């Protein structure tokens, strides 16, 4: 990061605001076409040289993440106001605009023109501190003139770049549960990694609020502090997502295809029919705290979700779904131990079942065996 003479190097000129922070460090805010970011800025990837010395600070490119952003940008007019953070060389020159300031100006910044050199030798006079995946995606997007906000501070000191990189990235990300609850309220097209999460979250929202839902008021969501809510939302979201994504899932026939949109109404009817029957058959275990009923525990919810796929996939679409589920569950009810006793085939007490993949699988297998033994015994 040694300073070079600018000579006749071309520059990228942008209208910018300048302020100062720390010990008179210039900080700029401006917009540039997305495709120009990698023309002016370098991605300083972390690596060690042959002597073991550490260089750079940026992680490797995450191709799936970049591709998801490209797909989002290419879908049409989108809002993408996420600022890229750059460190720029003092060789960048700022010329303050002439003229008076507007009445009431808070004097936090001054406007002008910032000229960032683009050396002919291929070196860079700026370094990406935050937003490398977005910068790569913007360079690959169809719209090369998409305007991107940039915040840049003046420094060629690698230790300062690393410090800011750590400070920006140490912030705690949004909790997944909060994202899940917010997704149904977002009407715009979502990036590829978020879009599949919208329908399960939307269905769980409806299960928690609809008058005909057996889960009404029982689902714990980040936005509410309801003492009666005993089922954590992530467990039900996982049940819905698994059922949609499994070829044998009860909800899979209703997910979107190239020729038709997802039928959320049909998915909801299946969920209400099955879980309404669960509430009726296991009334003594329904609505109680997970410490009192493993049916309301995440392990119980997920295991019953797998049973839902078995049971409801056998139902006749034009038949009485609720009755079908009730009759099936009633046959296995005497062999289930949600609030007391011991699962004999598992050699586990009812309250030994925990929210662990191993326990969920054991309980799911046991419910499947019971369903097979009693449902098909009647047919035979």
Tab-separated table of C-alpha atoms in Angstrom:
chain	number	residue	atom	x	y	z
A	1	UNK	CA	0.000	0.000	0.000
A	2	UNK	CA	2.828	2.400	-0.831
A	3	UNK	CA	1.861	5.775	-2.182
A	4	UNK	CA	2.454	6.363	-5.897
A	5	UNK	CA	2.601	9.568	-7.883
A	6	UNK	CA	-0.615	10.199	-9.745
A	7	UNK	CA	0.939	11.613	-12.927
A	8	UNK	CA	-1.608	11.527	-15.694
A	9	UNK	CA	-3.635	8.686	-14.251
A	10	UNK	CA	-7.372	8.918	-14.996
A	11	UNK	CA	-9.736	9.538	-12.111
A	12	UNK	CA	-13.270	8.662	-11.096
A	13	UNK	CA	-15.035	11.889	-10.156
A	14	UNK	CA	-18.086	11.788	-7.893
A	15	UNK	CA	-20.153	14.297	-5.997
A	16	UNK	CA	-19.496	13.663	-2.315
A	17	UNK	CA	-20.035	14.868	1.221
A	18	UNK	CA	-17.004	15.172	3.492
A	19	UNK	CA	-16.845	15.122	7.261
A	20	UNK	CA	-14.110	14.368	9.789
A	21	UNK	CA	-13.902	11.783	12.550
A	22	UNK	CA	-11.232	10.548	14.965
A	23	UNK	CA	-8.053	12.647	14.675
A	24	UNK	CA	-9.152	14.674	11.648
A	25	UNK	CA	-9.626	11.618	9.425
A	26	UNK	CA	-11.584	12.536	6.307
A	27	UNK	CA	-14.706	10.463	5.759
A	28	UNK	CA	-16.707	10.684	2.514
A	29	UNK	CA	-20.200	9.607	1.468
A	30	UNK	CA	-21.032	9.276	-2.227
A	31	UNK	CA	-22.598	7.105	-4.931
A	32	UNK	CA	-20.868	5.236	-7.754
A	33	UNK	CA	-22.093	2.840	-10.458
A	34	UNK	CA	-21.794	-0.661	-9.025
A	35	UNK	CA	-19.548	-1.840	-11.852
A	36	UNK	CA	-16.982	0.851	-10.958
A	37	UNK	CA	-16.332	-0.427	-7.444
A	38	UNK	CA	-13.775	-3.017	-8.498
A	39	UNK	CA	-12.188	-0.513	-10.895
A	40	UNK	CA	-11.165	1.686	-7.986
A	41	UNK	CA	-11.026	-0.730	-5.041
A	42	UNK	CA	-9.005	-3.822	-4.230
A	43	UNK	CA	-10.182	-6.826	-2.252
A	44	UNK	CA	-7.328	-7.469	0.157
A	45	UNK	CA	-7.721	-11.207	0.806
A	46	UNK	CA	-6.211	-12.683	3.931
A	47	UNK	CA	-3.238	-14.975	3.294
A	48	UNK	CA	0.230	-15.770	4.559
A	49	UNK	CA	3.391	-15.498	2.530
A	50	UNK	CA	6.148	-18.097	2.354
A	51	UNK	CA	7.619	-16.745	5.582
A	52	UNK	CA	4.323	-17.010	7.451
A	53	UNK	CA	3.565	-13.285	7.560
A	54	UNK	CA	-0.134	-12.404	7.470
A	55	UNK	CA	-1.403	-10.231	4.621
A	56	UNK	CA	-4.823	-8.774	3.931
A	57	UNK	CA	-7.988	-9.334	5.949
A	58	UNK	CA	-10.916	-10.299	3.687
A	59	UNK	CA	-12.379	-13.803	3.632
A	60	UNK	CA	-12.691	-15.816	0.423
A	61	UNK	CA	-15.405	-15.152	-2.086
A	62	UNK	CA	-18.611	-17.009	-1.236
A	63	UNK	CA	-19.892	-17.963	-4.677
A	64	UNK	CA	-23.396	-19.007	-3.624
A	65	UNK	CA	-23.832	-15.735	-1.754
A	66	UNK	CA	-22.564	-13.717	-4.709
A	67	UNK	CA	-24.829	-15.591	-7.145
A	68	UNK	CA	-27.849	-15.008	-4.904
A	69	UNK	CA	-27.145	-11.258	-4.911
A	70	UNK	CA	-26.670	-11.259	-8.705
A	71	UNK	CA	-30.030	-13.000	-9.160
A	72	UNK	CA	-31.662	-10.458	-6.857
A	73	UNK	CA	-30.162	-7.519	-8.756
A	74	UNK	CA	-31.073	-8.978	-12.158
A	75	UNK	CA	-34.750	-9.538	-11.406
A	76	UNK	CA	-35.649	-5.941	-12.310
A	77	UNK	CA	-35.939	-2.633	-10.457
A	78	UNK	CA	-34.805	-3.348	-6.891
A	79	UNK	CA	-33.979	-1.341	-3.799
A	80	UNK	CA	-30.418	-2.047	-2.692
A	81	UNK	CA	-29.263	0.784	-0.382
A	82	UNK	CA	-26.602	-1.205	1.481
A	83	UNK	CA	-23.477	0.959	1.705
A	84	UNK	CA	-20.056	-0.360	0.749
A	85	UNK	CA	-17.287	0.710	3.130
A	86	UNK	CA	-13.954	1.632	1.568
A	87	UNK	CA	-10.594	2.789	2.781
A	88	UNK	CA	-9.106	5.215	0.258
A	89	UNK	CA	-5.672	6.635	-0.320
A	90	UNK	CA	-4.851	10.273	0.497
A	91	UNK	CA	-4.173	10.579	-3.237
A	92	UNK	CA	-7.915	10.986	-3.671
A	93	UNK	CA	-8.543	14.739	-3.956
A	94	UNK	CA	-11.588	16.580	-2.642
A	95	UNK	CA	-12.584	19.984	-3.979
A	96	UNK	CA	-15.140	21.792	-1.891
A	97	UNK	CA	-18.097	23.335	-3.688
A	98	UNK	CA	-18.402	27.072	-3.706
A	99	UNK	CA	-21.451	28.960	-2.632
A	100	UNK	CA	-23.397	29.559	0.530
A	101	UNK	CA	-24.805	26.855	2.763
A	102	UNK	CA	-28.558	26.332	3.170
A	103	UNK	CA	-30.365	27.920	6.072
A	104	UNK	CA	-30.409	25.660	9.090
A	105	UNK	CA	-27.354	23.655	7.955
A	106	UNK	CA	-26.157	21.518	10.876
A	107	UNK	CA	-22.569	21.875	9.639
A	108	UNK	CA	-21.890	18.128	9.933
A	109	UNK	CA	-20.482	17.901	6.413
A	110	UNK	CA	-19.498	19.860	3.344
A	111	UNK	CA	-20.227	19.064	-0.289
A	112	UNK	CA	-17.810	18.904	-3.167
A	113	UNK	CA	-16.197	16.711	-5.797
A	114	UNK	CA	-14.031	13.717	-4.907
A	115	UNK	CA	-11.568	12.476	-7.543
A	116	UNK	CA	-10.264	8.943	-7.012
A	117	UNK	CA	-7.231	7.986	-9.124
A	118	UNK	CA	-7.359	4.860	-11.303
A	119	UNK	CA	-3.641	4.080	-11.887
A	120	UNK	CA	-2.754	2.855	-15.365
A	121	UNK	CA	-0.458	0.182	-13.894
A	122	UNK	CA	-3.470	-1.693	-12.481
A	123	UNK	CA	-2.841	-0.851	-8.828
A	124	UNK	CA	-5.720	0.442	-6.701
A	125	UNK	CA	-6.118	3.494	-4.511
A	126	UNK	CA	-9.013	2.109	-2.448
A	127	UNK	CA	-9.630	-1.086	-0.491
A	128	UNK	CA	-12.943	-2.756	0.327
A	129	UNK	CA	-13.427	-2.979	4.091
A	130	UNK	CA	-17.023	-4.221	4.064
A	131	UNK	CA	-19.122	-5.432	1.143
A	132	UNK	CA	-16.797	-7.566	-0.968
A	133	UNK	CA	-19.509	-10.094	-1.868
A	134	UNK	CA	-21.862	-7.265	-2.891
A	135	UNK	CA	-19.097	-5.567	-4.875
A	136	UNK	CA	-18.347	-8.762	-6.824
A	137	UNK	CA	-22.058	-9.288	-7.473
A	138	UNK	CA	-22.527	-5.703	-8.664
A	139	UNK	CA	-19.670	-6.190	-11.129
A	140	UNK	CA	-21.442	-9.287	-12.514
A	141	UNK	CA	-24.975	-7.841	-12.563
A	142	UNK	CA	-26.623	-6.897	-15.847
A	143	UNK	CA	-27.162	-3.267	-14.845
A	144	UNK	CA	-23.630	-1.870	-14.767
A	145	UNK	CA	-24.846	1.632	-13.861
A	146	UNK	CA	-26.761	0.629	-10.717
A	147	UNK	CA	-25.946	3.411	-8.190
A	148	UNK	CA	-24.402	2.157	-4.963
A	149	UNK	CA	-23.878	4.143	-1.752
A	150	UNK	CA	-20.304	4.237	-0.485
A	151	UNK	CA	-18.810	5.431	2.794
A	152	UNK	CA	-15.035	5.869	2.588
A	153	UNK	CA	-12.414	6.874	5.132
A	154	UNK	CA	-8.918	8.002	4.267
A	155	UNK	CA	-6.229	5.541	5.332
A	156	UNK	CA	-3.520	3.439	3.724
A	157	UNK	CA	-2.740	1.713	7.029
A	158	UNK	CA	-3.535	-2.018	6.816
A	159	UNK	CA	-3.928	-2.235	10.599
A	160	UNK	CA	-6.677	0.406	10.449
A	161	UNK	CA	-8.395	-1.487	7.620
A	162	UNK	CA	-8.331	-4.678	9.701
A	163	UNK	CA	-9.599	-2.866	12.773
A	164	UNK	CA	-12.598	-1.484	10.902
A	165	UNK	CA	-13.250	-4.834	9.231
A	166	UNK	CA	-13.422	-6.522	12.640
A	167	UNK	CA	-15.618	-3.796	14.140
A	168	UNK	CA	-18.086	-3.933	11.239
A	169	UNK	CA	-18.331	-7.720	11.248
A	170	UNK	CA	-18.407	-8.388	14.969
A	171	UNK	CA	-21.889	-6.926	15.259
A	172	UNK	CA	-24.392	-9.627	16.130
A	173	UNK	CA	-26.480	-10.616	13.089
A	174	UNK	CA	-30.252	-10.463	13.238
A	175	UNK	CA	-31.672	-13.479	15.098
A	176	UNK	CA	-33.095	-16.025	12.622
A	177	UNK	CA	-36.397	-16.068	14.538
A	178	UNK	CA	-36.824	-12.327	14.043
A	179	UNK	CA	-36.053	-12.651	10.328
A	180	UNK	CA	-38.576	-15.490	10.050
A	181	UNK	CA	-41.285	-13.393	11.682
A	182	UNK	CA	-40.584	-10.375	9.493
A	183	UNK	CA	-40.459	-12.259	6.176
A	184	UNK	CA	-44.239	-12.604	5.652
A	185	UNK	CA	-44.559	-8.827	5.975
A	186	UNK	CA	-42.097	-8.162	3.127
A	187	UNK	CA	-43.903	-7.814	-0.193
A	188	UNK	CA	-40.873	-7.278	-2.432
A	189	UNK	CA	-39.000	-10.052	-4.198
A	190	UNK	CA	-36.454	-11.587	-1.861
A	191	UNK	CA	-32.943	-12.952	-2.510
A	192	UNK	CA	-32.708	-16.672	-3.206
A	193	UNK	CA	-31.539	-17.537	0.321
A	194	UNK	CA	-34.516	-15.808	1.980
A	195	UNK	CA	-37.400	-16.473	-0.409
A	196	UNK	CA	-37.914	-20.177	0.552
A	197	UNK	CA	-38.304	-19.141	4.198
A	198	UNK	CA	-41.260	-16.864	3.538
A	199	UNK	CA	-44.062	-19.443	3.091
A	200	UNK	CA	-43.251	-21.498	6.250
A	201	UNK	CA	-43.093	-18.266	8.262
A	202	UNK	CA	-46.343	-17.044	6.731
A	203	UNK	CA	-48.112	-20.305	7.587
A	204	UNK	CA	-46.823	-20.248	11.164
A	205	UNK	CA	-48.039	-16.650	11.515
A	206	UNK	CA	-51.477	-17.771	10.376
A	207	UNK	CA	-51.442	-20.769	12.709
A	208	UNK	CA	-50.777	-18.414	15.599
A	209	UNK	CA	-53.553	-15.939	14.779
A	210	UNK	CA	-56.371	-17.627	12.835
A	211	UNK	CA	-59.506	-18.456	14.866
A	212	UNK	CA	-59.718	-21.989	13.421
A	213	UNK	CA	-56.100	-22.880	14.239
A	214	UNK	CA	-55.345	-25.333	17.057
A	215	UNK	CA	-52.160	-23.342	17.697
A	216	UNK	CA	-53.881	-19.980	18.125
A	217	UNK	CA	-52.032	-18.036	20.824
A	218	UNK	CA	-49.704	-20.952	21.584
A	219	UNK	CA	-46.713	-20.045	19.399
A	220	UNK	CA	-43.793	-18.108	20.854
A	221	UNK	CA	-42.689	-15.308	18.503
A	222	UNK	CA	-40.028	-12.613	19.047
A	223	UNK	CA	-42.590	-9.804	18.767
A	224	UNK	CA	-44.783	-11.043	21.615
A	225	UNK	CA	-44.407	-11.830	25.286
A	226	UNK	CA	-47.347	-14.179	25.660
A	227	UNK	CA	-47.240	-16.316	28.830
A	228	UNK	CA	-49.613	-18.821	27.232
A	229	UNK	CA	-47.335	-19.442	24.248
A	230	UNK	CA	-45.614	-22.803	24.731
A	231	UNK	CA	-44.484	-23.855	21.234
A	232	UNK	CA	-41.376	-22.189	19.830
A	233	UNK	CA	-41.936	-20.918	16.299
A	234	UNK	CA	-38.738	-22.422	14.875
A	235	UNK	CA	-39.995	-25.958	15.549
A	236	UNK	CA	-43.171	-25.434	13.543
A	237	UNK	CA	-41.351	-23.585	10.772
A	238	UNK	CA	-39.033	-26.566	10.486
A	239	UNK	CA	-42.017	-28.940	10.309
A	240	UNK	CA	-43.548	-26.929	7.452
A	241	UNK	CA	-40.254	-26.562	5.598
A	242	UNK	CA	-39.419	-30.270	5.885
A	243	UNK	CA	-42.882	-31.260	4.664
A	244	UNK	CA	-42.680	-28.921	1.682
A	245	UNK	CA	-39.204	-30.038	0.663
A	246	UNK	CA	-39.615	-33.797	1.075
A	247	UNK	CA	-40.962	-35.616	-2.004
A	248	UNK	CA	-43.193	-37.603	0.361
A	249	UNK	CA	-44.196	-34.611	2.481
A	250	UNK	CA	-47.873	-33.890	3.027
A	251	UNK	CA	-47.373	-30.272	1.927
A	252	UNK	CA	-45.107	-31.006	-1.049
A	253	UNK	CA	-47.947	-31.338	-3.618
A	254	UNK	CA	-48.935	-27.731	-2.926
A	255	UNK	CA	-45.591	-25.971	-3.261
A	256	UNK	CA	-44.820	-23.819	-6.285
A	257	UNK	CA	-43.897	-25.375	-9.624
A	258	UNK	CA	-42.862	-23.794	-12.935
A	259	UNK	CA	-46.495	-23.871	-14.059
A	260	UNK	CA	-48.317	-22.697	-10.905
A	261	UNK	CA	-47.775	-20.755	-7.671
A	262	UNK	CA	-47.730	-22.306	-4.217
A	263	UNK	CA	-51.162	-23.153	-2.779
A	264	UNK	CA	-50.761	-21.852	0.773
A	265	UNK	CA	-54.467	-22.276	1.439
A	266	UNK	CA	-54.265	-26.027	0.826
A	267	UNK	CA	-51.161	-26.284	2.998
A	268	UNK	CA	-52.942	-24.498	5.813
A	269	UNK	CA	-55.955	-26.819	5.575
A	270	UNK	CA	-53.705	-29.885	5.897
A	271	UNK	CA	-51.924	-28.386	8.906
A	272	UNK	CA	-55.162	-27.450	10.664
A	273	UNK	CA	-56.716	-30.858	9.984
A	274	UNK	CA	-53.764	-32.828	11.350
A	275	UNK	CA	-52.881	-30.654	14.327
A	276	UNK	CA	-56.534	-30.140	15.175
A	277	UNK	CA	-56.801	-33.919	15.452
A	278	UNK	CA	-53.610	-33.978	17.555
A	279	UNK	CA	-55.161	-31.490	19.977
A	280	UNK	CA	-58.345	-33.576	20.212
A	281	UNK	CA	-56.674	-36.972	20.607
A	282	UNK	CA	-53.971	-35.786	23.018
A	283	UNK	CA	-56.055	-33.201	24.847
A	284	UNK	CA	-54.357	-33.917	28.184
A	285	UNK	CA	-50.948	-33.026	26.688
A	286	UNK	CA	-52.040	-30.086	24.511
A	287	UNK	CA	-51.241	-26.491	25.431
A	288	UNK	CA	-49.057	-27.337	28.404
A	289	UNK	CA	-45.507	-26.219	29.039
A	290	UNK	CA	-42.796	-28.330	27.330
A	291	UNK	CA	-41.562	-29.258	30.804
A	292	UNK	CA	-44.974	-30.810	31.459
A	293	UNK	CA	-45.679	-32.191	27.986
A	294	UNK	CA	-43.172	-33.405	25.457
A	295	UNK	CA	-45.875	-33.031	22.787
A	296	UNK	CA	-45.396	-29.249	23.064
A	297	UNK	CA	-41.614	-29.608	23.195
A	298	UNK	CA	-39.624	-28.907	20.018
A	299	UNK	CA	-38.683	-32.598	19.863
A	300	UNK	CA	-42.324	-33.648	20.034
A	301	UNK	CA	-43.464	-31.066	17.474
A	302	UNK	CA	-40.790	-32.094	14.970
A	303	UNK	CA	-41.398	-35.819	15.470
A	304	UNK	CA	-45.134	-35.346	15.024
A	305	UNK	CA	-44.336	-33.359	11.890
A	306	UNK	CA	-42.769	-36.447	10.360
A	307	UNK	CA	-45.829	-38.454	11.403
A	308	UNK	CA	-48.026	-35.817	9.744
A	309	UNK	CA	-46.311	-36.526	6.425
A	310	UNK	CA	-47.027	-40.274	6.762
A	311	UNK	CA	-50.607	-39.871	7.878
A	312	UNK	CA	-51.790	-37.050	5.646
A	313	UNK	CA	-50.130	-38.392	2.510
A	314	UNK	CA	-52.483	-41.388	2.820
A	315	UNK	CA	-55.561	-39.192	3.068
A	316	UNK	CA	-57.943	-38.775	0.164
A	317	UNK	CA	-57.820	-35.141	-0.936
A	318	UNK	CA	-61.607	-34.978	-1.307
A	319	UNK	CA	-62.255	-36.737	1.999
A	320	UNK	CA	-62.530	-35.539	5.588
A	321	UNK	CA	-58.892	-34.798	6.444
A	322	UNK	CA	-59.597	-34.083	10.112
A	323	UNK	CA	-61.473	-37.363	10.597
A	324	UNK	CA	-58.754	-39.325	8.810
A	325	UNK	CA	-56.081	-37.862	11.089
A	326	UNK	CA	-58.197	-38.351	14.224
A	327	UNK	CA	-58.875	-42.021	13.546
A	328	UNK	CA	-55.207	-42.717	12.809
A	329	UNK	CA	-53.934	-40.908	15.902
A	330	UNK	CA	-56.570	-42.443	18.164
A	331	UNK	CA	-55.228	-45.925	17.354
A	332	UNK	CA	-51.697	-45.073	18.500
A	333	UNK	CA	-52.649	-42.786	21.414
A	334	UNK	CA	-52.583	-45.542	24.094
A	335	UNK	CA	-48.951	-46.242	23.226
A	336	UNK	CA	-47.726	-42.606	23.442
A	337	UNK	CA	-46.246	-41.075	26.582
A	338	UNK	CA	-46.179	-37.290	26.358
A	339	UNK	CA	-46.734	-36.341	30.007
A	340	UNK	CA	-45.851	-39.407	32.041
A	341	UNK	CA	-44.629	-42.989	31.826
A	342	UNK	CA	-41.973	-44.505	29.627
A	343	UNK	CA	-41.594	-45.197	25.916
A	344	UNK	CA	-40.920	-48.953	26.161
A	345	UNK	CA	-39.362	-49.462	22.737
A	346	UNK	CA	-37.070	-46.478	23.306
A	347	UNK	CA	-36.289	-47.364	26.926
A	348	UNK	CA	-36.658	-43.673	27.711
A	349	UNK	CA	-38.815	-41.851	30.242
A	350	UNK	CA	-41.228	-39.334	28.740
A	351	UNK	CA	-39.203	-36.347	29.991
A	352	UNK	CA	-35.853	-37.761	28.867
A	353	UNK	CA	-36.626	-36.767	25.265
A	354	UNK	CA	-34.568	-33.676	24.417
A	355	UNK	CA	-34.321	-31.310	21.454
A	356	UNK	CA	-31.429	-33.237	19.923
A	357	UNK	CA	-31.296	-34.694	16.429
A	358	UNK	CA	-30.741	-38.154	17.889
A	359	UNK	CA	-33.793	-37.931	20.179
A	360	UNK	CA	-35.998	-36.442	17.467
A	361	UNK	CA	-35.033	-39.276	15.123
A	362	UNK	CA	-35.692	-41.921	17.802
A	363	UNK	CA	-39.112	-40.481	18.580
A	364	UNK	CA	-39.971	-40.071	14.885
A	365	UNK	CA	-39.050	-43.686	14.188
A	366	UNK	CA	-41.130	-44.861	17.135
A	367	UNK	CA	-44.203	-42.951	15.978
A	368	UNK	CA	-43.733	-44.336	12.462
A	369	UNK	CA	-43.555	-47.894	13.832
A	370	UNK	CA	-46.723	-47.366	15.868
A	371	UNK	CA	-48.508	-45.920	12.866
A	372	UNK	CA	-47.428	-48.803	10.678
A	373	UNK	CA	-48.387	-51.462	13.207
A	374	UNK	CA	-51.829	-50.099	14.007
A	375	UNK	CA	-52.907	-48.421	10.783
A	376	UNK	CA	-51.983	-51.322	8.530
A	377	UNK	CA	-53.135	-53.933	11.039
A	378	UNK	CA	-56.655	-52.572	10.559
A	379	UNK	CA	-56.345	-52.873	6.783
A	380	UNK	CA	-55.124	-56.443	7.091
